[in-house]
Amino acid sequence: MDNLCTAIGPKGLITRHEFVRLIVQSLYSLGYRKSALTLESESSISGKSSQLELLESQILQGNWDACIDIINSMEDLVEEARSSALFLLFKQFLSECLNCGNISLALHILRNQVPALLVREKVCNLARGIFSLKEIGFRNKEEIHDLRKSCLCEMEKLLPPPILLAEGRLVYLVENAIIAQIDCCKYHNTDAGVSLYQDHCCSRDQIPTETFQILTEHKNEVWFVQFSNNGEYLASSSSDCTAIVWKVMEDGQLAFKHVLSSHHKPVSFVAWSPDDTRLLTCGNGEVLKLWDVETGTCLSTFGGHGFIVSSCAWFPDSKQLVCGSSEPGKGIYVWDCDGKEIKSWKGRRMPKVSDLAVTPDGEHLIVVSDKEIRKFNVETSTEQLILEAHSITSLSVSTNGDYFIVNLNSQEIHLWDVACKWDKPLRFVGHKQDKYVIRSCFGGLNSSFIASGSEDSQVYIWNRRDPKPIEILSGHLMTVNCVSWNPRRHRMLASASDDGTVRIWGPSKLNSHSK
């Protein structure tokens, strides 16, 4: 017979005995009992440890002294788990004593054996249990056997490996191996199943890398783009004082839907309501307007009277919106869709707001101003502050609400956790940003990628785990101000540029197919 401690695998990291035992467990869990029994017989390796098999037999036979000895002999059992296991044994033992009317034995055990092995609190719990158990009544042998099996099941939850293997251990290890391969795949952007038959590695056609449409309807620089939350529309805004709503067609092409032309100054910002029925447009140094997406009509105007709106965002209910002012002291206002003020943060201590965002759960408001990042709890108004070394120009929150990124004029993008537990951010470099407001975004499956515009007329894409770009997309002729990744079509990206165009990017295979 082979040595049970023999290592297998090219790196010698796996012990034969452990590996076979995991296979046996997996065969049983999959319902292949005959195969599991055959493997146990052929390998002389049981799916259960000898200690567990012995404990099972003693519990089912009601040999409680032997059970106590087995539990006390388990070296890998921490004291808290040992105490809980002994409690289960004594509880079952005492219940059986009471069931057969032997109250004196139950009291003897409780007074003499239990205190030596359990802490006072557990002894008291057992004592109280005697009175409740007396009310249950007589149990037959079958019922006693079922109770012993239940006791065993509860006991198994306390036993550590290698005494007891965690349920589905082999599947867990294989899943973690798959996750590790996915994490190492810089282009992974699909929720399709991953095969076990070969190492996983996606090609670059999983992300947008080539232009497949150029939108030229704007008459001047395009400053902002954003896909709707359902991925069915795109809104773009321009220094030509308009915003345009585009419809994403089934074939991936974008079609003109509305031009929104009520602003008197360049439109620097747009924000979709979470239900995608309305759109906010923010005039540069001007007012905020609310539009009906279906009809293209203006519903309301916010701001004015000295309140210059610089940025805006929606709360998850699509009924409230928040706006920040570029004027120091004016602060932040929360309005309903009729213009009624709900809440505000204002006063001398409030600096001018560069950008803001609401987390998807609506619990927090994140605000950037100069070199400061402030996270407000919307309900309590409590505040957390993060300081950056360089000026911040823009902000974006991941779709799951766990992270946010800020663009700095130091030519870096910093990724922070929304919970504010990190001491320092993850940094992404490579793009050019010195003079202008450049906006970045999360994108792809599980927000695994970051994309950004750049002053060198290119679009940069990073895998969130890599500080250096994995793709640099060329095509624009001037500064790329903003990018937006379609939240539903994970291989579609839009970019807005000072060259007056919006480019729609897709995977290389899509482009070659359309030709």
Short mmCIF file of C-alpha atoms in Angstrom, two decimals:
data_model
loop_
_atom_site.label_atom_id
_atom_site.label_comp_id
_atom_site.label_asym_id
_atom_site.label_seq_id
_atom_site.Cartn_x
_atom_site.Cartn_y
_atom_site.Cartn_z
CA MET A 1 0.00 0.00 0.00
CA ASP A 2 1.26 3.49 -0.88
CA ASN A 3 2.51 5.67 1.91
CA LEU A 4 -0.51 7.72 3.05
CA CYS A 5 1.66 10.79 3.61
CA THR A 6 3.04 10.70 0.07
CA ALA A 7 2.86 14.06 -1.67
CA ILE A 8 1.27 14.22 -5.10
CA GLY A 9 1.21 16.88 -7.79
CA PRO A 10 4.13 18.49 -9.63
CA LYS A 11 4.91 20.85 -6.74
CA GLY A 12 4.43 18.30 -3.99
CA LEU A 13 1.94 20.47 -2.11
CA ILE A 14 -0.89 17.92 -1.80
CA THR A 15 -0.91 14.97 0.60
CA ARG A 16 -2.30 11.79 -0.94
CA HIS A 17 -4.30 10.88 2.18
CA GLU A 18 -6.01 14.28 2.39
CA PHE A 19 -6.72 14.37 -1.34
CA VAL A 20 -8.32 10.92 -1.40
CA ARG A 21 -10.35 11.71 1.70
CA LEU A 22 -11.73 14.83 0.01
CA ILE A 23 -12.64 12.80 -3.08
CA VAL A 24 -14.47 10.27 -0.90
CA GLN A 25 -16.43 13.05 0.80
CA SER A 26 -17.27 14.58 -2.58
CA LEU A 27 -18.49 11.26 -3.98
CA TYR A 28 -20.82 10.78 -1.02
CA SER A 29 -22.19 14.33 -1.34
CA LEU A 30 -22.80 13.82 -5.07
CA GLY A 31 -24.77 10.65 -4.36
CA TYR A 32 -22.16 8.19 -5.65
CA ARG A 33 -22.19 6.00 -2.54
CA LYS A 34 -20.99 2.80 -4.22
CA SER A 35 -18.07 4.60 -5.81
CA ALA A 36 -17.18 6.19 -2.46
CA LEU A 37 -17.27 2.82 -0.70
CA THR A 38 -15.10 1.27 -3.42
CA LEU A 39 -12.54 4.07 -3.13
CA GLU A 40 -12.48 3.75 0.68
CA SER A 41 -11.91 0.00 0.37
CA GLU A 42 -9.23 0.25 -2.34
CA SER A 43 -7.30 3.12 -0.70
CA SER A 44 -7.87 2.13 2.92
CA ILE A 45 -8.75 5.77 3.52
CA SER A 46 -12.10 6.58 5.12
CA GLY A 47 -14.01 9.73 4.46
CA LYS A 48 -14.43 10.06 8.22
CA SER A 49 -11.66 10.30 10.77
CA SER A 50 -11.26 7.47 13.26
CA GLN A 51 -12.15 9.83 16.13
CA LEU A 52 -15.39 10.86 14.44
CA GLU A 53 -16.39 7.27 13.67
CA LEU A 54 -15.75 6.26 17.28
CA LEU A 55 -17.68 9.26 18.62
CA GLU A 56 -20.63 8.50 16.33
CA SER A 57 -20.86 4.89 17.48
CA GLN A 58 -20.63 5.80 21.18
CA ILE A 59 -23.31 8.51 20.93
CA LEU A 60 -25.72 6.25 19.05
CA GLN A 61 -25.13 3.50 21.64
CA GLY A 62 -25.53 5.94 24.53
CA ASN A 63 -22.08 5.28 26.03
CA TRP A 64 -21.82 8.75 27.54
CA ASP A 65 -18.71 8.25 29.66
CA ALA A 66 -16.86 7.06 26.57
CA CYS A 67 -18.18 10.07 24.62
CA ILE A 68 -16.86 12.44 27.28
CA ASP A 69 -13.46 10.77 27.16
CA ILE A 70 -13.34 11.07 23.36
CA ILE A 71 -14.21 14.77 23.44
CA ASN A 72 -11.59 15.45 26.10
CA SER A 73 -8.94 13.56 24.09
CA MET A 74 -9.40 15.71 20.95
CA GLU A 75 -6.27 17.84 20.77
CA ASP A 76 -7.46 20.04 17.89
CA LEU A 77 -10.62 21.13 19.72
CA VAL A 78 -10.51 24.65 21.18
CA GLU A 79 -11.81 24.99 24.73
CA GLU A 80 -14.96 26.90 23.82
CA ALA A 81 -15.96 24.22 21.30
CA ARG A 82 -15.04 21.47 23.80
CA SER A 83 -17.27 23.05 26.44
CA SER A 84 -20.17 23.32 23.95
CA ALA A 85 -19.71 19.68 22.90
CA LEU A 86 -19.74 18.49 26.49
CA PHE A 87 -22.87 20.55 27.12
CA LEU A 88 -24.64 18.73 24.26
CA LEU A 89 -23.56 15.35 25.64
CA PHE A 90 -24.70 16.10 29.19
CA LYS A 91 -27.98 17.54 27.94
CA GLN A 92 -28.75 14.33 26.04
CA PHE A 93 -27.54 12.15 28.91
CA LEU A 94 -29.70 13.98 31.44
CA SER A 95 -32.76 13.90 29.17
CA GLU A 96 -32.45 10.11 28.89
CA CYS A 97 -32.07 9.77 32.66
CA LEU A 98 -35.27 11.76 33.16
CA ASN A 99 -37.01 9.81 30.39
CA CYS A 100 -36.51 6.54 32.27
CA GLY A 101 -37.44 8.15 35.61
CA ASN A 102 -33.93 8.11 37.07
CA ILE A 103 -34.03 11.63 38.52
CA SER A 104 -31.52 10.79 41.26
CA LEU A 105 -28.89 9.82 38.66
CA ALA A 106 -29.58 13.01 36.74
CA LEU A 107 -29.07 15.06 39.90
CA HIS A 108 -25.91 13.11 40.77
CA ILE A 109 -24.44 13.85 37.32
CA LEU A 110 -25.44 17.48 37.56
CA ARG A 111 -23.90 17.89 41.01
CA ASN A 112 -20.73 15.83 40.66
CA GLN A 113 -19.66 15.36 37.02
CA VAL A 114 -20.92 18.47 35.27
CA PRO A 115 -19.31 21.18 37.46
CA ALA A 116 -15.86 19.70 36.89
CA LEU A 117 -16.16 19.98 33.12
CA LEU A 118 -18.41 22.99 32.43
CA VAL A 119 -18.43 26.64 33.43
CA ARG A 120 -21.06 27.81 35.91
CA GLU A 121 -23.31 29.39 33.25
CA LYS A 122 -23.66 26.12 31.34
CA VAL A 123 -24.27 24.19 34.58
CA CYS A 124 -27.14 26.57 35.39
CA ASN A 125 -28.56 26.12 31.89
CA LEU A 126 -28.54 22.34 32.34
CA ALA A 127 -30.21 22.64 35.75
CA ARG A 128 -33.00 24.77 34.30
CA GLY A 129 -33.32 22.25 31.49
CA ILE A 130 -34.16 19.45 33.92
CA PHE A 131 -37.43 21.10 34.88
CA SER A 132 -38.44 21.72 31.26
CA LEU A 133 -37.51 18.18 30.24
CA LYS A 134 -39.73 16.75 32.99
CA GLU A 135 -42.75 18.21 31.22
CA ILE A 136 -41.99 16.51 27.89
CA GLY A 137 -43.12 13.02 28.84
CA PHE A 138 -41.95 9.52 27.99
CA ARG A 139 -40.09 8.82 24.72
CA ASN A 140 -39.77 5.42 23.05
CA LYS A 141 -36.53 3.88 21.71
CA GLU A 142 -36.99 5.25 18.21
CA GLU A 143 -37.48 8.76 19.53
CA ILE A 144 -34.39 8.41 21.75
CA HIS A 145 -32.38 7.24 18.72
CA ASP A 146 -33.55 10.25 16.69
CA LEU A 147 -32.54 12.57 19.53
CA ARG A 148 -29.08 10.99 19.63
CA LYS A 149 -28.72 11.55 15.90
CA SER A 150 -29.74 15.19 16.36
CA CYS A 151 -27.19 15.51 19.15
CA LEU A 152 -24.57 14.09 16.80
CA CYS A 153 -25.50 16.55 14.05
CA GLU A 154 -25.15 19.48 16.48
CA MET A 155 -21.86 18.01 17.71
CA GLU A 156 -20.43 17.81 14.19
CA LYS A 157 -20.87 21.57 13.78
CA LEU A 158 -18.31 22.05 16.57
CA LEU A 159 -15.62 19.64 15.38
CA PRO A 160 -12.67 21.08 13.44
CA PRO A 161 -10.67 19.47 10.64
CA PRO A 162 -9.13 16.98 10.35
CA ILE A 163 -11.61 15.40 12.80
CA LEU A 164 -14.46 16.48 10.53
CA LEU A 165 -14.19 17.89 7.02
CA ALA A 166 -16.14 21.01 6.19
CA GLU A 167 -19.09 20.19 3.96
CA GLY A 168 -18.25 20.42 0.26
CA ARG A 169 -14.56 21.00 0.94
CA LEU A 170 -13.32 19.82 -2.48
CA VAL A 171 -15.88 21.94 -4.33
CA TYR A 172 -14.86 24.92 -2.19
CA LEU A 173 -11.19 24.44 -3.11
CA VAL A 174 -11.98 24.11 -6.82
CA GLU A 175 -14.16 27.22 -6.74
CA ASN A 176 -11.37 29.18 -5.08
CA ALA A 177 -8.93 27.98 -7.74
CA ILE A 178 -11.35 29.27 -10.41
CA ILE A 179 -11.74 32.60 -8.59
CA ALA A 180 -7.96 32.94 -8.39
CA GLN A 181 -7.68 32.38 -12.15
CA ILE A 182 -10.44 34.91 -12.82
CA ASP A 183 -8.69 37.42 -10.57
CA CYS A 184 -5.49 36.95 -12.57
CA CYS A 185 -7.32 37.41 -15.89
CA LYS A 186 -6.94 41.08 -16.78
CA TYR A 187 -9.69 41.00 -19.43
CA HIS A 188 -12.31 38.96 -17.58
CA ASN A 189 -15.66 40.59 -18.30
CA THR A 190 -18.26 37.85 -18.61
CA ASP A 191 -20.55 35.91 -16.30
CA ALA A 192 -20.41 32.85 -18.55
CA GLY A 193 -19.26 29.66 -16.86
CA VAL A 194 -15.56 28.90 -16.57
CA SER A 195 -14.43 25.46 -17.72
CA LEU A 196 -12.40 23.19 -15.45
CA TYR A 197 -10.78 21.57 -18.46
CA GLN A 198 -8.24 24.31 -19.08
CA ASP A 199 -6.71 27.35 -17.41
CA HIS A 200 -8.90 30.43 -17.71
CA CYS A 201 -7.73 33.40 -19.76
CA CYS A 202 -9.96 35.91 -21.59
CA SER A 203 -8.85 37.70 -24.74
CA ARG A 204 -9.02 41.47 -25.15
CA ASP A 205 -12.24 41.18 -27.15
CA GLN A 206 -14.06 40.98 -23.80
CA ILE A 207 -13.69 44.75 -23.34
CA PRO A 208 -14.25 47.76 -25.65
CA THR A 209 -11.12 48.49 -27.67
CA GLU A 210 -12.27 49.80 -31.07
CA THR A 211 -14.59 52.55 -32.29
CA PHE A 212 -17.72 51.25 -33.98
CA GLN A 213 -19.73 54.51 -34.09
CA ILE A 214 -18.97 58.25 -34.00
CA LEU A 215 -21.74 60.66 -32.98
CA THR A 216 -21.28 64.10 -34.53
CA GLU A 217 -24.52 65.96 -33.77
CA HIS A 218 -23.00 68.34 -31.21
CA LYS A 219 -21.72 71.66 -32.62
CA ASN A 220 -18.88 72.19 -30.16
CA GLU A 221 -16.82 70.48 -27.45
CA VAL A 222 -18.56 67.53 -25.73
CA TRP A 223 -17.96 67.71 -22.00
CA PHE A 224 -19.96 64.87 -20.51
CA VAL A 225 -21.53 61.50 -21.34
CA GLN A 226 -23.48 59.05 -19.22
CA PHE A 227 -25.40 55.87 -20.00
CA SER A 228 -28.77 55.37 -18.32
CA ASN A 229 -28.95 52.84 -15.50
CA ASN A 230 -30.73 50.30 -17.71
CA GLY A 231 -28.14 50.80 -20.45
CA GLU A 232 -30.81 51.67 -23.03
CA TYR A 233 -29.96 55.36 -23.42
CA LEU A 234 -26.96 57.65 -23.52
CA ALA A 235 -26.99 61.35 -22.65
CA SER A 236 -24.26 63.73 -23.82
CA SER A 237 -23.75 67.40 -23.00
CA SER A 238 -21.76 70.06 -24.76
CA SER A 239 -20.41 73.58 -24.71
CA ASP A 240 -22.94 74.21 -27.52
CA CYS A 241 -25.46 74.69 -24.63
CA THR A 242 -27.37 71.50 -25.39
CA ALA A 243 -27.69 67.95 -24.18
CA ILE A 244 -28.67 65.08 -26.46
CA VAL A 245 -30.43 61.84 -25.55
CA TRP A 246 -29.51 58.80 -27.66
CA LYS A 247 -31.28 55.45 -27.85
CA VAL A 248 -29.17 52.26 -27.76
CA MET A 249 -30.61 49.97 -30.41
CA GLU A 250 -30.69 46.17 -30.33
CA ASP A 251 -27.72 45.93 -32.72
CA GLY A 252 -25.63 48.19 -30.47
CA GLN A 253 -25.90 51.26 -32.68
CA LEU A 254 -27.04 54.54 -31.11
CA ALA A 255 -29.86 56.57 -32.61
CA PHE A 256 -30.69 60.24 -31.96
CA LYS A 257 -33.78 60.68 -29.72
CA HIS A 258 -33.96 64.26 -28.32
CA VAL A 259 -31.97 67.45 -28.19
CA LEU A 260 -32.48 69.32 -24.90
CA SER A 261 -31.91 73.00 -25.63
CA SER A 262 -33.08 75.31 -22.88
CA HIS A 263 -29.75 76.28 -21.28
CA HIS A 264 -28.05 79.59 -22.07
CA LYS A 265 -24.59 78.38 -21.10
CA PRO A 266 -22.56 75.22 -21.80
CA VAL A 267 -24.05 72.07 -20.26
CA SER A 268 -21.35 70.55 -18.10
CA PHE A 269 -23.11 67.65 -16.39
CA VAL A 270 -26.06 65.25 -16.70
CA ALA A 271 -27.55 62.74 -14.26
CA TRP A 272 -30.10 60.00 -14.92
CA SER A 273 -32.80 59.27 -12.35
CA PRO A 274 -32.47 55.69 -11.04
CA ASP A 275 -35.70 54.72 -12.86
CA ASP A 276 -34.37 56.38 -16.07
CA THR A 277 -37.56 58.34 -16.68
CA ARG A 278 -36.00 61.76 -16.02
CA LEU A 279 -32.70 63.49 -16.65
CA LEU A 280 -30.97 66.37 -14.91
CA THR A 281 -28.80 68.77 -16.91
CA CYS A 282 -26.45 71.18 -15.24
CA GLY A 283 -25.52 74.44 -16.94
CA ASN A 284 -21.96 75.59 -16.38
CA GLY A 285 -22.25 78.34 -13.75
CA GLU A 286 -25.98 78.31 -14.34
CA VAL A 287 -29.12 76.46 -13.26
CA LEU A 288 -30.18 72.83 -13.09
CA LYS A 289 -33.00 71.56 -15.31
CA LEU A 290 -35.16 68.47 -15.01
CA TRP A 291 -36.32 66.76 -18.22
CA ASP A 292 -38.80 64.05 -19.14
CA VAL A 293 -36.80 61.46 -21.07
CA GLU A 294 -39.67 60.13 -23.15
CA THR A 295 -40.98 63.47 -24.39
CA GLY A 296 -37.86 65.64 -24.11
CA THR A 297 -39.76 68.40 -22.29
CA CYS A 298 -38.35 70.46 -19.44
CA LEU A 299 -40.25 69.80 -16.20
CA SER A 300 -38.52 72.06 -13.67
CA THR A 301 -35.62 74.45 -13.13
CA PHE A 302 -33.57 74.47 -9.92
CA GLY A 303 -31.02 76.93 -8.59
CA GLY A 304 -30.66 80.53 -9.60
CA HIS A 305 -30.89 83.46 -7.18
CA GLY A 306 -27.19 83.23 -6.40
CA PHE A 307 -27.06 79.42 -6.12
CA ILE A 308 -24.78 78.26 -8.95
CA VAL A 309 -25.09 74.51 -9.43
CA SER A 310 -21.81 72.66 -10.10
CA SER A 311 -22.91 69.04 -9.78
CA CYS A 312 -25.95 66.92 -9.03
CA ALA A 313 -27.04 63.37 -8.21
CA TRP A 314 -30.18 61.37 -7.48
CA PHE A 315 -31.32 59.41 -4.46
CA PRO A 316 -32.37 55.79 -5.14
CA ASP A 317 -36.11 56.50 -4.94
CA SER A 318 -35.95 58.83 -8.00
CA LYS A 319 -37.96 61.34 -5.96
CA GLN A 320 -35.16 63.40 -4.43
CA LEU A 321 -32.04 64.97 -5.89
CA VAL A 322 -28.99 66.65 -4.42
CA CYS A 323 -27.03 69.58 -5.84
CA GLY A 324 -23.73 71.16 -4.93
CA SER A 325 -22.68 74.75 -5.54
CA SER A 326 -19.38 76.01 -6.89
CA GLU A 327 -19.76 79.07 -4.66
CA PRO A 328 -18.11 78.83 -1.20
CA GLY A 329 -20.64 78.77 1.64
CA LYS A 330 -23.60 77.94 -0.60
CA GLY A 331 -23.11 74.26 0.18
CA ILE A 332 -25.37 71.38 -0.75
CA TYR A 333 -29.15 71.17 -1.12
CA VAL A 334 -31.51 68.21 -1.28
CA TRP A 335 -34.72 68.91 -3.21
CA ASP A 336 -37.71 66.90 -4.27
CA CYS A 337 -38.70 66.96 -7.93
CA ASP A 338 -41.01 69.92 -7.33
CA GLY A 339 -38.18 72.07 -6.00
CA LYS A 340 -39.07 71.78 -2.31
CA GLU A 341 -35.99 71.88 -0.09
CA ILE A 342 -35.66 68.73 2.03
CA LYS A 343 -32.25 69.21 3.61
CA SER A 344 -29.12 71.32 3.26
CA TRP A 345 -25.52 71.60 4.32
CA LYS A 346 -24.38 75.20 4.08
CA GLY A 347 -22.49 77.97 5.84
CA ARG A 348 -18.94 79.24 6.04
CA ARG A 349 -17.41 75.86 6.66
CA MET A 350 -18.77 74.49 3.39
CA PRO A 351 -16.24 74.96 0.58
CA LYS A 352 -17.20 75.07 -3.08
CA VAL A 353 -18.28 71.68 -4.38
CA SER A 354 -16.42 70.21 -7.35
CA ASP A 355 -18.43 67.00 -7.62
CA LEU A 356 -20.72 64.79 -5.57
CA ALA A 357 -22.39 61.37 -5.64
CA VAL A 358 -24.96 59.39 -3.66
CA THR A 359 -24.19 55.78 -2.79
CA PRO A 360 -26.60 53.26 -4.38
CA ASP A 361 -28.20 52.49 -1.00
CA GLY A 362 -28.92 56.20 -0.46
CA GLU A 363 -27.24 56.20 2.94
CA HIS A 364 -24.22 58.34 2.15
CA LEU A 365 -23.40 61.45 0.18
CA ILE A 366 -19.81 61.78 -1.04
CA VAL A 367 -18.60 65.29 -1.85
CA VAL A 368 -15.26 66.47 -3.26
CA SER A 369 -13.89 70.00 -3.04
CA ASP A 370 -10.33 71.02 -3.83
CA LYS A 371 -8.20 68.43 -1.93
CA GLU A 372 -10.95 67.15 0.38
CA ILE A 373 -13.31 64.20 0.21
CA ARG A 374 -16.25 64.32 2.61
CA LYS A 375 -18.62 61.44 3.27
CA PHE A 376 -21.90 62.50 4.90
CA ASN A 377 -24.38 60.16 6.52
CA VAL A 378 -27.62 61.45 4.99
CA GLU A 379 -29.78 60.60 8.00
CA THR A 380 -27.50 61.67 10.85
CA SER A 381 -25.40 64.29 9.00
CA THR A 382 -22.25 62.83 10.57
CA GLU A 383 -19.17 63.40 8.45
CA GLN A 384 -15.90 61.64 7.60
CA LEU A 385 -13.02 63.47 5.94
CA ILE A 386 -10.30 62.19 3.59
CA LEU A 387 -7.49 64.51 2.55
CA GLU A 388 -5.68 64.22 -0.77
CA ALA A 389 -2.36 65.87 -1.60
CA HIS A 390 -3.57 67.30 -4.92
CA SER A 391 -6.74 68.92 -6.25
CA ILE A 392 -9.64 66.64 -7.11
CA THR A 393 -11.61 67.28 -10.29
CA SER A 394 -14.23 64.50 -10.38
CA LEU A 395 -15.80 61.58 -8.56
CA SER A 396 -17.45 58.27 -9.50
CA VAL A 397 -19.00 55.52 -7.33
CA SER A 398 -19.03 51.82 -8.27
CA THR A 399 -22.41 50.23 -9.03
CA ASN A 400 -22.22 48.00 -5.93
CA GLY A 401 -21.50 51.02 -3.72
CA ASP A 402 -18.31 49.57 -2.25
CA TYR A 403 -15.77 51.89 -3.90
CA PHE A 404 -15.33 55.33 -5.37
CA ILE A 405 -12.65 56.89 -7.56
CA VAL A 406 -11.42 60.45 -7.80
CA ASN A 407 -9.40 62.08 -10.57
CA LEU A 408 -6.53 64.29 -9.42
CA ASN A 409 -4.66 66.94 -11.37
CA SER A 410 -1.47 65.08 -10.42
CA GLN A 411 -2.23 62.65 -13.26
CA GLU A 412 -3.44 59.93 -10.91
CA ILE A 413 -6.77 58.25 -10.20
CA HIS A 414 -7.31 57.13 -6.62
CA LEU A 415 -9.66 54.35 -5.59
CA TRP A 416 -11.06 54.46 -2.04
CA ASP A 417 -13.45 52.21 -0.13
CA VAL A 418 -16.79 53.80 0.71
CA ALA A 419 -16.58 52.36 4.24
CA CYS A 420 -13.47 54.56 4.75
CA LYS A 421 -11.46 51.72 6.31
CA TRP A 422 -8.42 52.07 4.07
CA ASP A 423 -5.43 54.13 5.19
CA LYS A 424 -4.39 54.82 1.61
CA PRO A 425 -5.98 54.43 -1.82
CA LEU A 426 -5.18 52.25 -4.79
CA ARG A 427 -3.51 54.37 -7.47
CA PHE A 428 -3.87 54.26 -11.24
CA VAL A 429 -1.48 56.08 -13.53
CA GLY A 430 -0.65 56.53 -17.21
CA HIS A 431 -3.22 59.04 -18.42
CA LYS A 432 -2.57 62.79 -18.79
CA GLN A 433 -4.39 65.33 -16.63
CA ASP A 434 -2.94 68.70 -15.75
CA LYS A 435 -5.23 71.60 -16.68
CA TYR A 436 -8.74 70.31 -17.35
CA VAL A 437 -11.54 68.43 -15.62
CA ILE A 438 -11.18 64.79 -16.65
CA ARG A 439 -13.78 62.25 -15.61
CA SER A 440 -13.37 58.52 -15.11
CA CYS A 441 -15.80 55.70 -14.40
CA PHE A 442 -16.10 52.11 -13.25
CA GLY A 443 -17.20 49.55 -15.78
CA GLY A 444 -17.55 45.96 -16.82
CA LEU A 445 -18.77 42.97 -14.85
CA ASN A 446 -18.69 43.71 -11.09
CA SER A 447 -17.11 47.11 -11.81
CA SER A 448 -13.86 45.27 -12.53
CA PHE A 449 -12.47 48.01 -14.78
CA ILE A 450 -11.77 51.71 -14.62
CA ALA A 451 -11.83 53.94 -17.71
CA SER A 452 -10.78 57.55 -17.99
CA GLY A 453 -10.44 60.36 -20.47
CA SER A 454 -7.11 62.09 -20.93
CA GLU A 455 -5.59 65.34 -22.16
CA ASP A 456 -3.55 63.41 -24.76
CA SER A 457 -6.75 62.64 -26.76
CA GLN A 458 -6.86 58.98 -25.70
CA VAL A 459 -9.04 56.76 -23.56
CA TYR A 460 -7.34 54.68 -20.86
CA ILE A 461 -8.62 51.42 -19.39
CA TRP A 462 -7.32 49.70 -16.26
CA ASN A 463 -8.15 46.42 -14.59
CA ARG A 464 -9.02 47.41 -11.04
CA ARG A 465 -6.20 45.22 -9.70
CA ASP A 466 -3.48 46.77 -11.87
CA PRO A 467 -2.16 50.34 -11.51
CA LYS A 468 -1.04 50.46 -15.14
CA PRO A 469 -3.46 50.62 -18.09
CA ILE A 470 -4.26 47.43 -19.97
CA GLU A 471 -5.57 49.32 -23.02
CA ILE A 472 -5.06 52.80 -24.51
CA LEU A 473 -7.66 53.69 -27.13
CA SER A 474 -6.83 56.16 -29.89
CA GLY A 475 -9.24 57.95 -32.22
CA HIS A 476 -10.19 61.31 -30.74
CA LEU A 477 -8.35 64.39 -32.01
CA MET A 478 -8.48 66.49 -28.83
CA THR A 479 -8.82 66.10 -25.04
CA VAL A 480 -11.17 63.33 -23.92
CA ASN A 481 -13.20 64.91 -21.13
CA CYS A 482 -15.42 62.09 -19.94
CA VAL A 483 -16.15 58.39 -20.38
CA SER A 484 -19.13 56.20 -19.47
CA TRP A 485 -19.31 52.40 -19.46
CA ASN A 486 -22.68 50.87 -20.30
CA PRO A 487 -23.92 49.20 -17.08
CA ARG A 488 -25.81 46.46 -18.96
CA ARG A 489 -23.73 45.98 -22.11
CA HIS A 490 -20.40 45.34 -20.45
CA ARG A 491 -18.46 45.67 -23.70
CA MET A 492 -19.76 49.12 -24.65
CA LEU A 493 -18.02 52.38 -23.71
CA ALA A 494 -18.73 56.01 -24.66
CA SER A 495 -16.22 58.87 -24.66
CA ALA A 496 -16.74 62.63 -25.04
CA SER A 497 -14.09 64.91 -26.49
CA ASP A 498 -13.23 68.52 -27.25
CA ASP A 499 -13.15 67.45 -30.90
CA GLY A 500 -16.97 67.71 -30.79
CA THR A 501 -17.66 63.99 -31.07
CA VAL A 502 -18.85 61.13 -28.94
CA ARG A 503 -17.19 57.82 -29.75
CA ILE A 504 -18.85 54.49 -29.00
CA TRP A 505 -16.33 51.73 -28.37
CA GLY A 506 -16.85 47.99 -28.54
CA PRO A 507 -14.78 44.79 -28.75
CA SER A 508 -12.64 44.22 -31.82
CA LYS A 509 -14.67 41.21 -32.94
CA LEU A 510 -17.86 43.30 -32.99
CA ASN A 511 -16.16 45.87 -35.21
CA SER A 512 -14.80 43.30 -37.64
CA HIS A 513 -18.19 41.56 -37.76
CA SER A 514 -20.03 44.78 -38.59
CA LYS A 515 -17.73 45.35 -41.54
#
